Coordinates of C-alpha atoms in Angstrom, one line a residue:
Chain A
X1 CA 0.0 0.0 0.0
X2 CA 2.9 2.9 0.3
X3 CA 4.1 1.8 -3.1
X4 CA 0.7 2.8 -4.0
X5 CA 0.6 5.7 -1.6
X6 CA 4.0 7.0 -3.4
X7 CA 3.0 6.6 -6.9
X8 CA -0.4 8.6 -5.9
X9 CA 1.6 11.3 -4.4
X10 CA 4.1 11.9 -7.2
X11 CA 0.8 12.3 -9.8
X12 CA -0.6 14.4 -7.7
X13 CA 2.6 16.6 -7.3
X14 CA 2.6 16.4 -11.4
X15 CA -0.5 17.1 -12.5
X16 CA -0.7 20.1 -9.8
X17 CA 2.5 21.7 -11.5
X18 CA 0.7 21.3 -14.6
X19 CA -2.5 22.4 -13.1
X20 CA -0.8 25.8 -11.7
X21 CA 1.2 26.0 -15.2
X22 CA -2.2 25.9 -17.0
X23 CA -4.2 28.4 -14.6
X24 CA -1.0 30.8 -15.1
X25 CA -0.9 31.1 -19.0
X26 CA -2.3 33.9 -19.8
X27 CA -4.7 33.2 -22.9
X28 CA -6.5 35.7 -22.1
X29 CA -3.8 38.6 -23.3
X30 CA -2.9 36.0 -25.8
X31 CA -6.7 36.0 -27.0
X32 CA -6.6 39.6 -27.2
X33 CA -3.0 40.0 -29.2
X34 CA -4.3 37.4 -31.8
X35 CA -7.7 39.4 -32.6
X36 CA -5.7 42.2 -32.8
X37 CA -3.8 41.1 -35.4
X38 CA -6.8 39.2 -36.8
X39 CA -8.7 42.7 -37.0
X40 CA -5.5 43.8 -39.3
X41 CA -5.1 40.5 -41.3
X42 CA -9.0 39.6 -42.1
X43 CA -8.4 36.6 -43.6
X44 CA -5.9 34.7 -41.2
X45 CA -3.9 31.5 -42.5
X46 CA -1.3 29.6 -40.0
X47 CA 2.1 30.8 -40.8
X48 CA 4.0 28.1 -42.9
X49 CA 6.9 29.6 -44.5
X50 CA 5.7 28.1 -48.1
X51 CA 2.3 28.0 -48.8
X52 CA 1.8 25.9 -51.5
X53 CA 4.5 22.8 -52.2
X54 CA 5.5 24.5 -55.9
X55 CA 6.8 27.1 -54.3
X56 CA 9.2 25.1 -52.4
X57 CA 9.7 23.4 -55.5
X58 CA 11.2 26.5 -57.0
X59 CA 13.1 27.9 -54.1
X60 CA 14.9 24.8 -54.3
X61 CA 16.1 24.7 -57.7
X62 CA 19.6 24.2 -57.7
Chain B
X1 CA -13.2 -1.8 -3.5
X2 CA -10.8 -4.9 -2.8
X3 CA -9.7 -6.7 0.5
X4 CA -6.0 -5.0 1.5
X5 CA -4.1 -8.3 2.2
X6 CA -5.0 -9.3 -1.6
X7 CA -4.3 -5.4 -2.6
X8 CA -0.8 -5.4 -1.0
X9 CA -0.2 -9.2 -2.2
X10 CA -1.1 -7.3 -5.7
X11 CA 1.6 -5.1 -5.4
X12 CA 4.3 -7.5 -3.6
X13 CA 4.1 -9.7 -7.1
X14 CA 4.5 -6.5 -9.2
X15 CA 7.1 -5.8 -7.6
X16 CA 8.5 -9.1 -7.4
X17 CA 8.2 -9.4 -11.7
X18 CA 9.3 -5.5 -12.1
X19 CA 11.4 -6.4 -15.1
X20 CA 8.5 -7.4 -17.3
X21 CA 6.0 -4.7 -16.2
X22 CA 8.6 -1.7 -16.7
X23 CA 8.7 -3.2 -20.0
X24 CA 4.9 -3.0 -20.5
X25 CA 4.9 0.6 -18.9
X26 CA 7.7 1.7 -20.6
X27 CA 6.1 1.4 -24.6
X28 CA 2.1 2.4 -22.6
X29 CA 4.1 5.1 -22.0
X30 CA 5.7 6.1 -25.2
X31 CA 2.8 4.9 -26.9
X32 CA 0.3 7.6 -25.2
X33 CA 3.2 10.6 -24.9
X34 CA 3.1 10.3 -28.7
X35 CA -0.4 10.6 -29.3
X36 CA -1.2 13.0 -27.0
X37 CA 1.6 15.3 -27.8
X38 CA 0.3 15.3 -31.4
X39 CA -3.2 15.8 -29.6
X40 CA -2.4 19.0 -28.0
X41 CA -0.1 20.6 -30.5
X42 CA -3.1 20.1 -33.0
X43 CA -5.7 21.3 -30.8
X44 CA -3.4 24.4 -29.3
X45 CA -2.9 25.5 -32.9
X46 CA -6.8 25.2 -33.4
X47 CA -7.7 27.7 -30.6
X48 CA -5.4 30.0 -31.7
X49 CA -6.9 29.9 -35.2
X50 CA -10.1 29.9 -34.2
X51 CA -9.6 33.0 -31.8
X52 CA -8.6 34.9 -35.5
X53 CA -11.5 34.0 -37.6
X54 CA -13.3 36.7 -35.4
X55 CA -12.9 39.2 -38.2
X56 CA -12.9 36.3 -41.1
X57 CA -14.1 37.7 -44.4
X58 CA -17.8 36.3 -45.2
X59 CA -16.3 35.5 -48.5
X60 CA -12.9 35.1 -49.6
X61 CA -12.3 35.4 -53.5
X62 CA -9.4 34.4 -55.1
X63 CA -8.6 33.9 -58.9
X64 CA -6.0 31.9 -60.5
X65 CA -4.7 30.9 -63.9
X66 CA -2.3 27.8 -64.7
X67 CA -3.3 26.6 -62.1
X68 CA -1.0 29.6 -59.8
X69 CA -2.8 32.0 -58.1
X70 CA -3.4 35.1 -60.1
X71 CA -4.6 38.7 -59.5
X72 CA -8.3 39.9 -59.5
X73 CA -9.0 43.4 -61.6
X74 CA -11.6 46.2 -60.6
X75 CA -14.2 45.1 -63.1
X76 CA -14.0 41.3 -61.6
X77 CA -14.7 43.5 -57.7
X78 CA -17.2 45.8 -59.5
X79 CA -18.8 42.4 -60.5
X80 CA -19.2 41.2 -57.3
X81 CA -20.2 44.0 -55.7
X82 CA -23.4 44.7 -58.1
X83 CA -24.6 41.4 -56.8
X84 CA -27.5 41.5 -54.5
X85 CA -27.1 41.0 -51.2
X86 CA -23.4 42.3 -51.0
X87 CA -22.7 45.0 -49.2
X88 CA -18.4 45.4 -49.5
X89 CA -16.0 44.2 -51.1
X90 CA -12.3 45.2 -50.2
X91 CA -9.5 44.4 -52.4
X92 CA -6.5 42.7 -50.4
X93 CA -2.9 43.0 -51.2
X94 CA -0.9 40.0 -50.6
X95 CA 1.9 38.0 -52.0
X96 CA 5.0 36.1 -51.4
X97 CA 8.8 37.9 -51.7
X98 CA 11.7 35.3 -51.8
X99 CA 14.5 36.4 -50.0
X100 CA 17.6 35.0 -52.1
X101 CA 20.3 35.4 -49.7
X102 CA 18.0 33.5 -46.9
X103 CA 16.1 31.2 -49.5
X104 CA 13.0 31.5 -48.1
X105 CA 9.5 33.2 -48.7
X106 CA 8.2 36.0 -46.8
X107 CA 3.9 37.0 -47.0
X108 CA 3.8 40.2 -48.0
X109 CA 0.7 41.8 -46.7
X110 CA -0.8 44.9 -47.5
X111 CA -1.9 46.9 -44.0
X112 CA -3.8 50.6 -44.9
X113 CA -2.9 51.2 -40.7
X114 CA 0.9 51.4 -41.6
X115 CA 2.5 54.5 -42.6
X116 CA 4.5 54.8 -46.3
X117 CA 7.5 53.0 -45.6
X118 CA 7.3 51.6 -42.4
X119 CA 7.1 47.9 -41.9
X120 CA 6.0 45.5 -39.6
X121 CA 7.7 42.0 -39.3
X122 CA 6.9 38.5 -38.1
X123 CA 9.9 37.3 -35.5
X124 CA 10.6 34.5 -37.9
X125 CA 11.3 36.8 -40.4
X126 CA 13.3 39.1 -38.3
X127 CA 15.5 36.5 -37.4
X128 CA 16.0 35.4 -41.2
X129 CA 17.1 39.0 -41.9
X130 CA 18.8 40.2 -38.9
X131 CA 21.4 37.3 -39.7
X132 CA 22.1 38.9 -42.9
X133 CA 22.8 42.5 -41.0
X134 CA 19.2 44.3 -41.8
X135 CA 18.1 45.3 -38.8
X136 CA 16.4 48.3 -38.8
X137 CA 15.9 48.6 -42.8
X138 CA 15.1 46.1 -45.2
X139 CA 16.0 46.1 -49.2
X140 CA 13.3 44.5 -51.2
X141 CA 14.7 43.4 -54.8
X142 CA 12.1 44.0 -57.4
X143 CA 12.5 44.0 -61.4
X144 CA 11.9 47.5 -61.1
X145 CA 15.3 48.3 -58.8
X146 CA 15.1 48.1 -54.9
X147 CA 12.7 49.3 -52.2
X148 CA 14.1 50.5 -48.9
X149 CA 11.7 49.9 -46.1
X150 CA 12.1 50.8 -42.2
X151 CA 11.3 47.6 -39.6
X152 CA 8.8 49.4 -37.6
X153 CA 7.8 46.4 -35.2
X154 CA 8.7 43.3 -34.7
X155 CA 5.3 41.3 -34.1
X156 CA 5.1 39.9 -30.6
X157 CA 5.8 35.8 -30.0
X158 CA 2.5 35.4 -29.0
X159 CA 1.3 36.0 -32.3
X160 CA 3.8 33.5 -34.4
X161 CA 1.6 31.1 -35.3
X162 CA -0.1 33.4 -37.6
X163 CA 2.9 36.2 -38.3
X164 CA 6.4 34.1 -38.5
X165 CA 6.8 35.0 -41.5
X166 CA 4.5 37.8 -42.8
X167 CA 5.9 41.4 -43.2
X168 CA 3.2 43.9 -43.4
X169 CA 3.6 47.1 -44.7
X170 CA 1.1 50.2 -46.4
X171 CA -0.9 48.6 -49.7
X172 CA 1.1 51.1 -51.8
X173 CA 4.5 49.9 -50.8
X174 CA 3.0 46.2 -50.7
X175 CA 2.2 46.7 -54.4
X176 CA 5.9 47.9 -55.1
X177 CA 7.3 44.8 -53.8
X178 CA 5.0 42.6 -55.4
X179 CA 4.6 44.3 -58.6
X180 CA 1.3 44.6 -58.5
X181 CA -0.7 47.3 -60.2
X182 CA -2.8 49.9 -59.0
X183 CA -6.5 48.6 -60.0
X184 CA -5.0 44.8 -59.1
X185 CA -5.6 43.0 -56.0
X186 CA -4.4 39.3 -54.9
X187 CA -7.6 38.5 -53.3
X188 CA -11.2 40.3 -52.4
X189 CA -13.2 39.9 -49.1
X190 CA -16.4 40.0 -49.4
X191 CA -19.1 40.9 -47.1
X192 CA -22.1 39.7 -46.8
X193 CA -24.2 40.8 -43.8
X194 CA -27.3 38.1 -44.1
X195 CA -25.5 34.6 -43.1
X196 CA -28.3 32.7 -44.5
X197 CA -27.5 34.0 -48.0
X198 CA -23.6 33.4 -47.7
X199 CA -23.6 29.5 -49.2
X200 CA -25.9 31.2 -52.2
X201 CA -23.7 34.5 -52.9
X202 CA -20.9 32.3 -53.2
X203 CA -21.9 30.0 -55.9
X204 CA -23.3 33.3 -57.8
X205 CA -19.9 34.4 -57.4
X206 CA -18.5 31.9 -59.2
X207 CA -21.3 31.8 -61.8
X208 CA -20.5 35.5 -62.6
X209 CA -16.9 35.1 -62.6
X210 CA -16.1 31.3 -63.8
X211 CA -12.5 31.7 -63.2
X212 CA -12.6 32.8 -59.6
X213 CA -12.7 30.2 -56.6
X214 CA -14.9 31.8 -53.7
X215 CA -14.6 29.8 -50.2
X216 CA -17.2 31.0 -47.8
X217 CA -16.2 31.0 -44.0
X218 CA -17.8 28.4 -42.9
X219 CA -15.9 26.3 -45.9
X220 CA -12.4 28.2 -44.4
X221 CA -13.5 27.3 -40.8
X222 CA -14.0 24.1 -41.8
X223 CA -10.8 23.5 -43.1
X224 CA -8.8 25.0 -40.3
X225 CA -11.0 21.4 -38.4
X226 CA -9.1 19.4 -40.8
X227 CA -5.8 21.5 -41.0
X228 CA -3.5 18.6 -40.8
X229 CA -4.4 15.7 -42.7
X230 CA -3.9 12.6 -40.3
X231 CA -4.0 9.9 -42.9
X232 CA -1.1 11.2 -45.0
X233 CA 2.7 11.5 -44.1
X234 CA 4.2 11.7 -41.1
X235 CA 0.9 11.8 -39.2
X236 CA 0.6 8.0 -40.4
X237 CA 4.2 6.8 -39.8
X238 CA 3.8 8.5 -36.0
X239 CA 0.6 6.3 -36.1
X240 CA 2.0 3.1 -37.5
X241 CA 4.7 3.5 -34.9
X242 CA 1.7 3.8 -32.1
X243 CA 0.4 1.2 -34.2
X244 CA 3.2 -1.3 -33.6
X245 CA 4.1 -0.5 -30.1
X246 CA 1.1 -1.5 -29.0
X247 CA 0.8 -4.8 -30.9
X248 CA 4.4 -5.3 -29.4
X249 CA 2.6 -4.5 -25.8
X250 CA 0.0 -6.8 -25.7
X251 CA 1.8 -9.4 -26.7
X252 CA 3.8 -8.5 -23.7
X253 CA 0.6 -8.5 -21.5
X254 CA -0.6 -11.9 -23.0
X255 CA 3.2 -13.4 -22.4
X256 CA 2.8 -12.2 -18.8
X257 CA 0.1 -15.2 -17.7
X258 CA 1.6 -18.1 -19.8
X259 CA 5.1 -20.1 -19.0
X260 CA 5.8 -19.4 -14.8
X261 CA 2.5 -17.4 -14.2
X262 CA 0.4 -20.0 -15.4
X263 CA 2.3 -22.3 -12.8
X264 CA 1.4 -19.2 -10.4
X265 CA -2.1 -19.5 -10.8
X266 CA -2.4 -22.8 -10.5
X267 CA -0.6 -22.7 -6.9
X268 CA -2.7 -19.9 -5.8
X269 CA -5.9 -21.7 -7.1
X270 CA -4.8 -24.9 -5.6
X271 CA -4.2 -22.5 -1.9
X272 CA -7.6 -21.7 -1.7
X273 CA -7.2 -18.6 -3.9
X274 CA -11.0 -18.7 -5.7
X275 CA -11.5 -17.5 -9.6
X276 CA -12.1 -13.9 -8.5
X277 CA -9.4 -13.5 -6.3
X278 CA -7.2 -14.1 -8.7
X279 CA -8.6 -11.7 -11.3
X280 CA -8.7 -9.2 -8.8
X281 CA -5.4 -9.7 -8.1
X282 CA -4.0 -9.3 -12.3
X283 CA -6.2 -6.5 -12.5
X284 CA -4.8 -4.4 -9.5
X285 CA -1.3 -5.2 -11.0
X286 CA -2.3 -4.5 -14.5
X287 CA -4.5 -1.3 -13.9
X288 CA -1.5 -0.2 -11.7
X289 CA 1.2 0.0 -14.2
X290 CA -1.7 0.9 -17.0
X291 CA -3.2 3.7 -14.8
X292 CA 0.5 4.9 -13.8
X293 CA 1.5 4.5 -17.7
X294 CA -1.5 6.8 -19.2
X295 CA -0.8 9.4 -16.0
X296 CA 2.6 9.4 -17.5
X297 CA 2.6 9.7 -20.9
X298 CA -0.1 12.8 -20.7
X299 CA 1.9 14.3 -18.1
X300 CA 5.3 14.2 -20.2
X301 CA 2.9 14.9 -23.6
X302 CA 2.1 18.3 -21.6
X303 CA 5.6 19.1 -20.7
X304 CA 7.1 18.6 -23.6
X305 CA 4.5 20.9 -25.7
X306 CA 3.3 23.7 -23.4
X307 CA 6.8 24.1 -21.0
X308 CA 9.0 23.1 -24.2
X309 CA 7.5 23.9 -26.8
X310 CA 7.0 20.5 -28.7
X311 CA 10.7 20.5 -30.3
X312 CA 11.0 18.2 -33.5
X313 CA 7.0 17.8 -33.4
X314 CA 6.8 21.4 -33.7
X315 CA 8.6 21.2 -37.2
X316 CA 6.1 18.8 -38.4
X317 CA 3.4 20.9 -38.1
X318 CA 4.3 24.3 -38.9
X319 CA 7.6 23.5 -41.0
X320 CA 11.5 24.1 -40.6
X321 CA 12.4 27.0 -43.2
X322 CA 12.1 29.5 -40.7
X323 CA 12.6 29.9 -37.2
X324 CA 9.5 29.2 -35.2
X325 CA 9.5 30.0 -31.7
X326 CA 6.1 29.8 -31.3
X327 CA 4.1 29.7 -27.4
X328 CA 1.2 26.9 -27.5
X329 CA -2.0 27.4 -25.7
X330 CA -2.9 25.0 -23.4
X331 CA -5.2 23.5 -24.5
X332 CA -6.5 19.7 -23.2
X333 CA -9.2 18.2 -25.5
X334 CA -11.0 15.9 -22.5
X335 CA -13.1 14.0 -24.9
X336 CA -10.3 12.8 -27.0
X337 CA -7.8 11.7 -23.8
X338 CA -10.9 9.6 -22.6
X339 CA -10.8 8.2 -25.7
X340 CA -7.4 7.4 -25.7
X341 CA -7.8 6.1 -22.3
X342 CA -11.0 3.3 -23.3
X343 CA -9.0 2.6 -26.6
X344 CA -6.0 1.6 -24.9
X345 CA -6.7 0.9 -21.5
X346 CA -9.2 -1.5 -21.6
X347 CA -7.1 -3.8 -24.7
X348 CA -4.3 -3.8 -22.1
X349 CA -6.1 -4.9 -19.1
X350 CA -8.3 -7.3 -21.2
X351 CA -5.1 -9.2 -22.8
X352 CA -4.2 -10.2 -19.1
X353 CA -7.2 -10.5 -17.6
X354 CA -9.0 -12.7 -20.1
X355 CA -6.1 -15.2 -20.5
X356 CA -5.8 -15.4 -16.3
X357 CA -9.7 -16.3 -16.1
X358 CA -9.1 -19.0 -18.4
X359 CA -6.1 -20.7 -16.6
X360 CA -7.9 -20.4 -13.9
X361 CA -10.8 -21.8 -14.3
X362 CA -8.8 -25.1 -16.1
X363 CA -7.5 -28.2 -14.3
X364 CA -5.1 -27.2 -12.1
X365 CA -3.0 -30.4 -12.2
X366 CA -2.7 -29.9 -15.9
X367 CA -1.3 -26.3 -15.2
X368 CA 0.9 -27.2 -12.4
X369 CA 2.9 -29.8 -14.6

């Protein structure tokens, strides 16, 4: 039963870090950073470097 | 729930056979880190893009020709914006600049809130520039000579996901750069203030102007649901290699009552030790190390994407041509991880469990010898 007791105690120590970690990020300033930017951009795409695989294609021409 | 004698007894034999249930633990554990680190990079990138659709054009119109996308002309907006039930359209300036020295692309985006000459930049690109000494100017090299633009901002890291490697700068100077003429624009976002009438405005739109390809929002938000495409690539090797693992671990479990343990069994059955006990007794070992496993592999899947930043993983999904130091959300999709859980959880426990109810419940003198 202390095995049992241990291993109990070190996931609770874990997922409390993570927990605290998760409470603490701030998505709310994130939130408001990204519609900011959103209200600039309009139409918003995830940054890829290469949008379509042709272009790569051509970059890379030796 | 269970008697402690047969509890600790549990725990004394896992103990006692630690070799073969690290092993077990040890690929549970890889097995669910994997998945749920692709889990929460996919679904932190999701928010995030679902935060910016806030301001989403109802309509996005873009035209191409050789099958490369192509610039839209006045008449093609004045088109559009004769149809009924349209209220705007704005013409959008953007395009990509390759950077020669870097070899890489940069999205050039036309912002009317940016002063002539001034420029914002995404961190990626800074950091492609800045290591060829531009650091407060940047010199675009266009067929018609070179355009001299001052770094205004740098955009901030929260942001990346959407602005690594855009540089924003006034429509005028954007058209410079791109060489695109005055009554040209790269794409036209339409508005259209009745959402019922969206779905119908955009297959006019492409009846009026057959070359065109109009995607709605719901079409775009859509697509941002099925950004990465699990079935192709490396998505299916990572699951093939899931895929594997766990064939390899159930085996494992299922090796774990035959040979010695079945002997085991037998002596505990023939010790008074009834049919149940000795379930009870596999599954306190086996929803131990499978309970301990999943705990795990979710905790190091979190650490490694939200305190670390998902190296190597984060290539796959956003690319490696520029620097991407990008800051996930997190983000825990709770329906999926129970999923996870019941898909794998109860395989492992049942490849142990059902083959221990069997050898128990045979002739123990046949086990025995």
């Amino acid at each position: 039963m202390k095995t049992l007791r241990y291993v109990a105690l070190f996931f609770g120590l874990l997922y409390s870090v993570i927990i605290l970690h998760a409470l603490s990020f701030e998505s709310q300033t994130k939130a408001k950073e990204i519609q900011s930017l959103a209200s600039r951009m309009k139409y918003t795409e995830l940054s890829l470097s290469f949008k379509e695989s042709a272009y790569k294609g051509f970059v890379y021409v030796p | 729930m269970f008697p402690k004698n047969l509890s600790e007894y549990a725990i004394v034999l896992l103990l006692k056979d630690k070799a073969d249930h690290l092993f077990s633990f040890l690929i549970f554990t890889f097995i669910v880190t994997l998945l749920s680190a692709v889990l929460f990079v996919s679904d932190a990138i999701q928010s995030d893009l679902k935060v910016a659709t806030l301001f989403q054009p109802d309509i996005v119109v873009e035209n191409t020709l050789a099958g490369r996308a192509y610039t839209l002309s006045e008449e093609d907006k004045e088109a559009i914006e004769s149809l009924r039930g349209v209220t705007a359209v704005e013409g959008a300036v953007d395009g990509y600049y390759y950077f020669a020295q870097g070899r890489v692309w940069f999205h050039v985006i036309g912002d009317s809130s940016l002063r002539l000459g001034a420029m914002r930049v995404g961190s990626g690109v800074y950091t492609a520039i800045k290591a060829w000494h531009y650091e407060d100017q940047f010199n675009f090299f266009t067929p018609k000579g070179k355009i001299t633009l001052n770094i205004e901002q740098i955009e901030s890291k929260a942001t990346n996901l959407l602005c690594n490697d855009v540089i924003y700068m006034h429509p005028a100077n954007a058209r410079a750069v791109l060489d695109l003429g005055m009554e040209h624009y790269s794409k036209l976002y339409v508005t259209v203030p009745n959402p019922n009438e969206v779905g119908e405005l955009t297959l006019k739109i492409v009846e009026t102007l057959p070359y065109v390809k109009a995607t709605s929002k719901e079409e775009i938000l859509a697509n941002y649901q099925h950004l990465f495409y699990y079935k192709g690539g490396v998505f299916m090797i990572l699951y093939l290699v899931c895929m594997v693992s766990f064939l390899i671990l159930l085996k494992n479990q299922i090796s774990l009552v035959y040979g010695e343990k079945k002997k085991e069994i037998a002596i505990l059955r023939s010790i008074g030790y009834g049919i149940k006990d000795i379930i009870a007794i596999k599954f306190i070992q086996n929803s131990t190390v499978a309970l301990s496993a999943f705990l795990s592999g979710v905790g190091i899947a979190y650490l490694y994407v939200f305190f670390f930043q998902a190296p190597l993983l984060r290539s796959i999904f956003l690319g490696s041509e520029l620097e991407h130091s990008v800051e996930f959300t997190p983000i825990m999709d709770m329906n999926m991880l129970f999923l996870l859980f019941i898909f794998s959880v109860i395989p492992f426990l049942a490849c142990v469990i059902l083959p221990s109810w069997k050898i128990a419940i045979a002739d123990m003198s046949e086990a025995v010898r």
